One Martini backbone bead per residue (centre of mass of N, CA, C, O) as a GRO file, in nm:
protein
  358
    1UNK     BB    1   0.272   2.117   1.893
    2UNK     BB    2   0.415   1.930   1.672
    3UNK     BB    3   0.625   1.958   1.391
    4UNK     BB    4   0.604   1.883   1.078
    5UNK     BB    5   0.759   1.709   0.817
    6UNK     BB    6   0.997   1.563   0.591
    7UNK     BB    7   1.128   1.341   0.389
    8UNK     BB    8   1.404   1.290   0.200
    9UNK     BB    9   1.267   1.240  -0.071
   10UNK     BB   10   1.114   1.510  -0.104
   11UNK     BB   11   1.378   1.680  -0.149
   12UNK     BB   12   1.491   1.531  -0.392
   13UNK     BB   13   1.243   1.607  -0.574
   14UNK     BB   14   1.241   1.903  -0.556
   15UNK     BB   15   1.531   1.946  -0.673
   16UNK     BB   16   1.464   1.801  -0.945
   17UNK     BB   17   1.234   1.980  -1.025
   18UNK     BB   18   1.367   2.248  -1.024
   19UNK     BB   19   1.582   2.174  -1.245
   20UNK     BB   20   1.374   2.105  -1.468
   21UNK     BB   21   1.234   2.373  -1.478
   22UNK     BB   22   1.477   2.527  -1.561
   23UNK     BB   23   1.515   2.396  -1.832
   24UNK     BB   24   1.228   2.469  -1.948
   25UNK     BB   25   1.216   2.791  -1.861
   26UNK     BB   26   1.504   2.939  -1.817
   27UNK     BB   27   1.512   2.958  -1.490
   28UNK     BB   28   1.688   3.066  -1.165
   29UNK     BB   29   1.403   3.157  -1.029
   30UNK     BB   30   1.340   2.930  -0.751
   31UNK     BB   31   1.184   2.907  -0.437
   32UNK     BB   32   0.958   2.680  -0.517
   33UNK     BB   33   0.787   2.362  -0.488
   34UNK     BB   34   0.549   2.127  -0.587
   35UNK     BB   35   0.459   1.823  -0.401
   36UNK     BB   36   0.353   1.493  -0.477
   37UNK     BB   37   0.271   1.264  -0.197
   38UNK     BB   38   0.031   1.070  -0.264
   39UNK     BB   39  -0.241   1.264  -0.141
   40UNK     BB   40  -0.052   1.527  -0.113
   41UNK     BB   41   0.073   1.852  -0.070
   42UNK     BB   42   0.402   2.030  -0.099
   43UNK     BB   43   0.594   2.310  -0.015
   44UNK     BB   44   0.917   2.353  -0.133
   45UNK     BB   45   1.213   2.463  -0.073
   46UNK     BB   46   1.474   2.654  -0.267
   47UNK     BB   47   1.793   2.745  -0.245
   48UNK     BB   48   1.913   2.638  -0.531
   49UNK     BB   49   1.959   2.736  -0.890
   50UNK     BB   50   2.120   2.609  -1.206
   51UNK     BB   51   2.235   2.642  -1.498
   52UNK     BB   52   2.404   2.434  -1.740
   53UNK     BB   53   2.570   2.290  -1.946
   54UNK     BB   54   2.436   2.057  -2.159
   55UNK     BB   55   2.139   2.036  -2.060
   56UNK     BB   56   2.178   2.136  -1.734
   57UNK     BB   57   2.098   2.107  -1.383
   58UNK     BB   58   2.111   2.264  -1.043
   59UNK     BB   59   1.964   2.166  -0.726
   60UNK     BB   60   1.874   2.276  -0.384
   61UNK     BB   61   1.791   2.130  -0.084
   62UNK     BB   62   1.666   2.123   0.268
   63UNK     BB   63   1.637   1.934   0.527
   64UNK     BB   64   1.302   1.895   0.698
   65UNK     BB   65   1.153   1.702   0.983
   66UNK     BB   66   1.107   1.890   1.194
   67UNK     BB   67   1.051   1.757   1.538
   68UNK     BB   68   1.216   1.541   1.463
   69UNK     BB   69   1.464   1.304   1.520
   70UNK     BB   70   1.712   1.393   1.273
   71UNK     BB   71   2.024   1.373   1.102
   72UNK     BB   72   1.918   1.537   0.831
   73UNK     BB   73   1.919   1.814   0.941
   74UNK     BB   74   2.010   2.043   0.702
   75UNK     BB   75   2.058   1.873   0.450
   76UNK     BB   76   2.191   1.872   0.158
   77UNK     BB   77   2.024   1.845  -0.164
   78UNK     BB   78   2.111   1.725  -0.472
   79UNK     BB   79   2.025   1.797  -0.819
   80UNK     BB   80   2.108   1.656  -1.134
   81UNK     BB   81   2.009   1.748  -1.459
   82UNK     BB   82   1.954   1.577  -1.775
   83UNK     BB   83   1.886   1.614  -2.127
   84UNK     BB   84   1.803   1.375  -2.355
   85UNK     BB   85   1.750   1.168  -2.595
   86UNK     BB   86   1.550   0.931  -2.624
   87UNK     BB   87   1.532   0.638  -2.494
   88UNK     BB   88   1.384   0.398  -2.308
   89UNK     BB   89   1.365   0.597  -2.072
   90UNK     BB   90   1.241   0.894  -1.913
   91UNK     BB   91   1.363   0.794  -1.638
   92UNK     BB   92   1.674   0.838  -1.456
   93UNK     BB   93   1.836   0.700  -1.176
   94UNK     BB   94   2.101   0.831  -0.958
   95UNK     BB   95   2.392   0.784  -0.770
   96UNK     BB   96   2.564   0.992  -0.584
   97UNK     BB   97   2.725   1.142  -0.361
   98UNK     BB   98   2.596   1.002  -0.059
   99UNK     BB   99   2.434   0.791  -0.207
  100UNK     BB  100   2.349   0.497  -0.168
  101UNK     BB  101   2.408   0.137  -0.225
  102UNK     BB  102   2.379  -0.167  -0.326
  103UNK     BB  103   2.537  -0.440  -0.353
  104UNK     BB  104   2.452  -0.425  -0.673
  105UNK     BB  105   2.480  -0.091  -0.736
  106UNK     BB  106   2.225   0.038  -0.676
  107UNK     BB  107   2.011   0.268  -0.592
  108UNK     BB  108   1.889   0.381  -0.270
  109UNK     BB  109   1.585   0.359  -0.412
  110UNK     BB  110   1.267   0.341  -0.315
  111UNK     BB  111   0.948   0.292  -0.388
  112UNK     BB  112   0.833   0.559  -0.293
  113UNK     BB  113   1.052   0.743  -0.423
  114UNK     BB  114   1.006   0.660  -0.705
  115UNK     BB  115   0.710   0.751  -0.715
  116UNK     BB  116   0.759   1.040  -0.679
  117UNK     BB  117   0.932   1.100  -0.916
  118UNK     BB  118   0.724   1.012  -1.130
  119UNK     BB  119   0.477   1.208  -1.051
  120UNK     BB  120   0.675   1.482  -1.071
  121UNK     BB  121   0.850   1.434  -1.363
  122UNK     BB  122   0.709   1.298  -1.605
  123UNK     BB  123   0.513   1.556  -1.691
  124UNK     BB  124   0.793   1.726  -1.771
  125UNK     BB  125   0.886   1.521  -1.986
  126UNK     BB  126   0.956   1.503  -2.294
  127UNK     BB  127   0.883   1.274  -2.552
  128UNK     BB  128   1.195   1.332  -2.671
  129UNK     BB  129   1.307   1.262  -2.363
  130UNK     BB  130   1.554   1.221  -2.124
  131UNK     BB  131   1.599   1.196  -1.765
  132UNK     BB  132   1.878   1.270  -1.569
  133UNK     BB  133   1.899   1.168  -1.216
  134UNK     BB  134   2.124   1.316  -0.972
  135UNK     BB  135   2.187   1.230  -0.643
  136UNK     BB  136   2.329   1.448  -0.378
  137UNK     BB  137   2.526   1.390  -0.056
  138UNK     BB  138   2.765   1.542   0.077
  139UNK     BB  139   2.688   1.420   0.386
  140UNK     BB  140   2.617   1.110   0.366
  141UNK     BB  141   2.869   0.935   0.429
  142UNK     BB  142   2.895   1.049   0.724
  143UNK     BB  143   2.608   0.993   0.831
  144UNK     BB  144   2.612   0.674   0.774
  145UNK     BB  145   2.797   0.615   1.019
  146UNK     BB  146   2.539   0.678   1.222
  147UNK     BB  147   2.435   0.416   1.100
  148UNK     BB  148   2.285   0.080   0.989
  149UNK     BB  149   2.313   0.054   0.676
  150UNK     BB  150   2.534  -0.156   0.622
  151UNK     BB  151   2.373  -0.402   0.752
  152UNK     BB  152   2.132  -0.334   0.521
  153UNK     BB  153   2.299  -0.302   0.235
  154UNK     BB  154   2.399   0.016   0.266
  155UNK     BB  155   2.632   0.191   0.071
  156UNK     BB  156   2.800   0.511   0.092
  157UNK     BB  157   2.515   0.597   0.237
  158UNK     BB  158   2.201   0.720   0.198
  159UNK     BB  159   1.860   0.664   0.193
  160UNK     BB  160   1.557   0.640  -0.004
  161UNK     BB  161   1.304   0.599   0.243
  162UNK     BB  162   0.980   0.478   0.292
  163UNK     BB  163   0.605   0.541   0.299
  164UNK     BB  164   0.637   0.859   0.349
  165UNK     BB  165   0.662   1.215   0.350
  166UNK     BB  166   0.597   1.230   0.641
  167UNK     BB  167   0.745   1.372   0.939
  168UNK     BB  168   0.709   1.238   1.256
  169UNK     BB  169   0.702   1.242   1.598
  170UNK     BB  170   0.719   0.928   1.747
  171UNK     BB  171   0.680   1.048   2.069
  172UNK     BB  172   0.415   1.190   1.997
  173UNK     BB  173   0.092   1.139   2.114
  174UNK     BB  174  -0.058   1.320   1.880
  175UNK     BB  175   0.005   1.089   1.662
  176UNK     BB  176  -0.160   0.828   1.721
  177UNK     BB  177  -0.406   0.899   1.521
  178UNK     BB  178  -0.248   0.864   1.258
  179UNK     BB  179  -0.169   0.570   1.281
  180UNK     BB  180  -0.460   0.473   1.295
  181UNK     BB  181  -0.568   0.573   1.030
  182UNK     BB  182  -0.388   0.400   0.863
  183UNK     BB  183  -0.465   0.130   0.975
  184UNK     BB  184  -0.777   0.158   0.892
  185UNK     BB  185  -0.711   0.168   0.591
  186UNK     BB  186  -0.555  -0.110   0.551
  187UNK     BB  187  -0.742  -0.322   0.691
  188UNK     BB  188  -0.966  -0.306   0.468
  189UNK     BB  189  -0.746  -0.451   0.249
  190UNK     BB  190  -0.533  -0.583   0.478
  191UNK     BB  191  -0.568  -0.832   0.713
  192UNK     BB  192  -0.249  -0.865   0.683
  193UNK     BB  193   0.007  -0.747   0.887
  194UNK     BB  194   0.278  -0.511   0.954
  195UNK     BB  195   0.492  -0.423   1.214
  196UNK     BB  196   0.681  -0.108   1.267
  197UNK     BB  197   0.860   0.085   1.465
  198UNK     BB  198   1.098   0.147   1.249
  199UNK     BB  199   1.326   0.194   0.988
  200UNK     BB  200   1.463  -0.097   1.051
  201UNK     BB  201   1.192  -0.256   1.010
  202UNK     BB  202   1.159  -0.172   0.715
  203UNK     BB  203   1.425  -0.281   0.602
  204UNK     BB  204   1.361  -0.585   0.669
  205UNK     BB  205   1.101  -0.611   0.526
  206UNK     BB  206   1.234  -0.565   0.246
  207UNK     BB  207   1.435  -0.800   0.261
  208UNK     BB  208   1.185  -1.016   0.288
  209UNK     BB  209   0.958  -0.916   0.083
  210UNK     BB  210   0.756  -0.729   0.190
  211UNK     BB  211   0.485  -0.555   0.128
  212UNK     BB  212   0.435  -0.230   0.166
  213UNK     BB  213   0.102  -0.214   0.194
  214UNK     BB  214   0.139  -0.389   0.481
  215UNK     BB  215   0.286  -0.159   0.627
  216UNK     BB  216   0.306  -0.057   0.973
  217UNK     BB  217   0.344   0.216   1.174
  218UNK     BB  218   0.381   0.265   1.548
  219UNK     BB  219   0.586   0.321   1.713
  220UNK     BB  220   0.535   0.273   2.065
  221UNK     BB  221   0.207   0.178   2.006
  222UNK     BB  222   0.139  -0.136   2.028
  223UNK     BB  223  -0.116  -0.187   2.197
  224UNK     BB  224  -0.309   0.020   2.043
  225UNK     BB  225  -0.254  -0.117   1.756
  226UNK     BB  226  -0.346  -0.406   1.824
  227UNK     BB  227  -0.632  -0.333   1.902
  228UNK     BB  228  -0.715  -0.184   1.633
  229UNK     BB  229  -0.675  -0.437   1.467
  230UNK     BB  230  -0.899  -0.606   1.626
  231UNK     BB  231  -1.139  -0.410   1.586
  232UNK     BB  232  -1.082  -0.427   1.254
  233UNK     BB  233  -1.043  -0.742   1.183
  234UNK     BB  234  -0.787  -0.858   1.180
  235UNK     BB  235  -0.600  -1.166   1.136
  236UNK     BB  236  -0.292  -1.039   1.131
  237UNK     BB  237   0.027  -0.994   1.285
  238UNK     BB  238   0.366  -0.876   1.232
  239UNK     BB  239   0.633  -0.846   1.441
  240UNK     BB  240   0.890  -0.599   1.378
  241UNK     BB  241   1.198  -0.587   1.571
  242UNK     BB  242   1.387  -0.474   1.792
  243UNK     BB  243   1.464  -0.651   2.076
  244UNK     BB  244   1.485  -0.400   2.287
  245UNK     BB  245   1.164  -0.346   2.228
  246UNK     BB  246   0.989  -0.618   2.215
  247UNK     BB  247   1.054  -0.758   2.492
  248UNK     BB  248   0.860  -0.590   2.660
  249UNK     BB  249   0.600  -0.759   2.601
  250UNK     BB  250   0.690  -1.019   2.781
  251UNK     BB  251   0.638  -0.799   3.041
  252UNK     BB  252   0.366  -0.613   2.964
  253UNK     BB  253   0.478  -0.389   2.764
  254UNK     BB  254   0.299  -0.168   2.526
  255UNK     BB  255   0.499   0.071   2.569
  256UNK     BB  256   0.845   0.131   2.429
  257UNK     BB  257   0.906   0.369   2.592
  258UNK     BB  258   1.180   0.467   2.804
  259UNK     BB  259   1.008   0.679   2.959
  260UNK     BB  260   0.806   0.459   3.088
  261UNK     BB  261   0.986   0.174   3.024
  262UNK     BB  262   1.264  -0.039   3.156
  263UNK     BB  263   1.316  -0.420   3.150
  264UNK     BB  264   1.508  -0.578   2.968
  265UNK     BB  265   1.718  -0.723   3.171
  266UNK     BB  266   1.489  -0.854   3.337
  267UNK     BB  267   1.352  -1.016   3.100
  268UNK     BB  268   1.609  -1.181   3.017
  269UNK     BB  269   1.665  -1.307   3.286
  270UNK     BB  270   1.391  -1.461   3.318
  271UNK     BB  271   1.456  -1.644   3.061
  272UNK     BB  272   1.703  -1.776   3.176
  273UNK     BB  273   1.595  -1.889   3.440
  274UNK     BB  274   1.420  -2.106   3.292
  275UNK     BB  275   1.712  -2.253   3.210
  276UNK     BB  276   1.884  -2.270   3.493
  277UNK     BB  277   2.103  -2.012   3.489
  278UNK     BB  278   2.217  -1.819   3.736
  279UNK     BB  279   2.488  -1.703   3.645
  280UNK     BB  280   2.365  -1.572   3.385
  281UNK     BB  281   2.170  -1.376   3.537
  282UNK     BB  282   2.392  -1.211   3.688
  283UNK     BB  283   2.534  -1.124   3.421
  284UNK     BB  284   2.302  -0.961   3.295
  285UNK     BB  285   2.243  -0.758   3.543
  286UNK     BB  286   2.541  -0.621   3.477
  287UNK     BB  287   2.436  -0.484   3.235
  288UNK     BB  288   2.326  -0.226   3.004
  289UNK     BB  289   2.220  -0.387   2.740
  290UNK     BB  290   2.072  -0.582   2.511
  291UNK     BB  291   2.313  -0.626   2.333
  292UNK     BB  292   2.499  -0.738   2.562
  293UNK     BB  293   2.317  -0.975   2.636
  294UNK     BB  294   2.324  -1.117   2.365
  295UNK     BB  295   2.628  -1.157   2.348
  296UNK     BB  296   2.647  -1.325   2.612
  297UNK     BB  297   2.459  -1.552   2.524
  298UNK     BB  298   2.638  -1.650   2.291
  299UNK     BB  299   2.872  -1.729   2.453
  300UNK     BB  300   2.684  -1.932   2.638
  301UNK     BB  301   2.466  -2.067   2.434
  302UNK     BB  302   2.162  -1.928   2.481
  303UNK     BB  303   2.032  -1.738   2.262
  304UNK     BB  304   1.831  -1.926   2.108
  305UNK     BB  305   1.652  -2.022   2.354
  306UNK     BB  306   1.578  -1.741   2.476
  307UNK     BB  307   1.459  -1.594   2.214
  308UNK     BB  308   1.251  -1.793   2.149
  309UNK     BB  309   1.092  -1.770   2.408
  310UNK     BB  310   1.028  -1.477   2.380
  311UNK     BB  311   0.878  -1.471   2.124
  312UNK     BB  312   0.647  -1.651   2.224
  313UNK     BB  313   0.564  -1.461   2.448
  314UNK     BB  314   0.488  -1.226   2.285
  315UNK     BB  315   0.270  -1.345   2.118
  316UNK     BB  316   0.095  -1.422   2.357
  317UNK     BB  317   0.063  -1.142   2.501
  318UNK     BB  318  -0.068  -1.010   2.251
  319UNK     BB  319  -0.317  -1.172   2.219
  320UNK     BB  320  -0.423  -1.131   2.492
  321UNK     BB  321  -0.450  -0.828   2.483
  322UNK     BB  322  -0.664  -0.822   2.255
  323UNK     BB  323  -0.870  -0.997   2.396
  324UNK     BB  324  -0.908  -0.795   2.652
  325UNK     BB  325  -0.967  -0.517   2.452
  326UNK     BB  326  -1.136  -0.654   2.180
  327UNK     BB  327  -1.244  -0.944   2.174
  328UNK     BB  328  -1.017  -1.075   1.999
  329UNK     BB  329  -0.867  -1.265   1.760
  330UNK     BB  330  -0.501  -1.235   1.707
  331UNK     BB  331  -0.266  -1.308   1.498
  332UNK     BB  332   0.094  -1.340   1.632
  333UNK     BB  333   0.393  -1.246   1.512
  334UNK     BB  334   0.760  -1.291   1.562
  335UNK     BB  335   1.054  -1.064   1.500
  336UNK     BB  336   1.392  -1.051   1.576
  337UNK     BB  337   1.654  -0.793   1.583
  338UNK     BB  338   1.940  -0.648   1.574
  339UNK     BB  339   2.125  -0.356   1.523
  340UNK     BB  340   2.211  -0.499   1.221
  341UNK     BB  341   1.947  -0.665   1.121
  342UNK     BB  342   1.971  -0.940   1.246
  343UNK     BB  343   1.804  -1.245   1.288
  344UNK     BB  344   1.755  -1.409   1.606
  345UNK     BB  345   1.424  -1.457   1.585
  346UNK     BB  346   1.133  -1.666   1.577
  347UNK     BB  347   0.830  -1.769   1.554
  348UNK     BB  348   0.603  -1.979   1.408
  349UNK     BB  349   0.398  -1.764   1.301
  350UNK     BB  350   0.607  -1.606   1.131
  351UNK     BB  351   0.667  -1.823   0.927
  352UNK     BB  352   0.378  -1.851   0.815
  353UNK     BB  353   0.347  -1.542   0.734
  354UNK     BB  354   0.584  -1.543   0.527
  355UNK     BB  355   0.466  -1.755   0.341
  356UNK     BB  356   0.215  -1.587   0.287
  357UNK     BB  357   0.336  -1.337   0.165
  358UNK     BB  358   0.496  -1.491  -0.067
   0.00000   0.00000   0.00000
């Protein structure tokens, strides 16, 4: 059984809470803190905590994503907290070194993370005080260079994002039930949902202004999750994902794990063949990745037509899959983006659904 861990915002909140407790209680001996994850609680270890001058304190926690493959494993998260006389807000969150900023200069601390900070820190802040919380990731700027953060408008470091405090190994089959349970809960309240395969899809969804409460993580189990949505009478699903993953559905592959099936280039080549350009088909089949194929098609001025056809094919295949296994019609829209998060194609239903969400 794979071991679950916690997402980066949880450790940032834990460090901040430890520093605030240090200020409140005057003790530097804090081995762990309890963090409210907005539904359950977690006991998070604290590596170090120290009171500083001028009513401030610093605490450090280490990221532990469990058995999930995550580049933030063992990353130190520092939280510097200072109490000042009450200003306009009780809690002010700041981006220190290594925590990313948006293009507008705001700390890259997104909705779920902000709610975590508020739930765990606001009850501890005296009515006459304001807590300034600065999150510092000493390794954040270096680690961000190994991600696509800059393409998503997150600059100079890592972001505190996600929709859950739990970090699950996405490729472990024993966690499919947890994805299904989340879907079952959401579909009862929101019949029109957005499926995201990974964190990049979530970032694109946020950029598009899609409400967080309708976003559902699927891992690689798109087929199972689509059928589940149909069985629980969802009205629509917008599939939002990296083109190299989602185009597998156009070939009838509904588990997108590369360990099970990987026919990306063949699927793209088949779509090119429909446009009648045999020399382009040969060129595509000599490449190594879906990204290379997309760039080649851009050079050949075929990308728009080919990927528009693929988006429509994915929608059709997905709807037929749900009809076959759930005996329900489920409207499915598709948005494909590249490795940098740039949208490269979407079908007509996706445009309708985006208008509906807004």
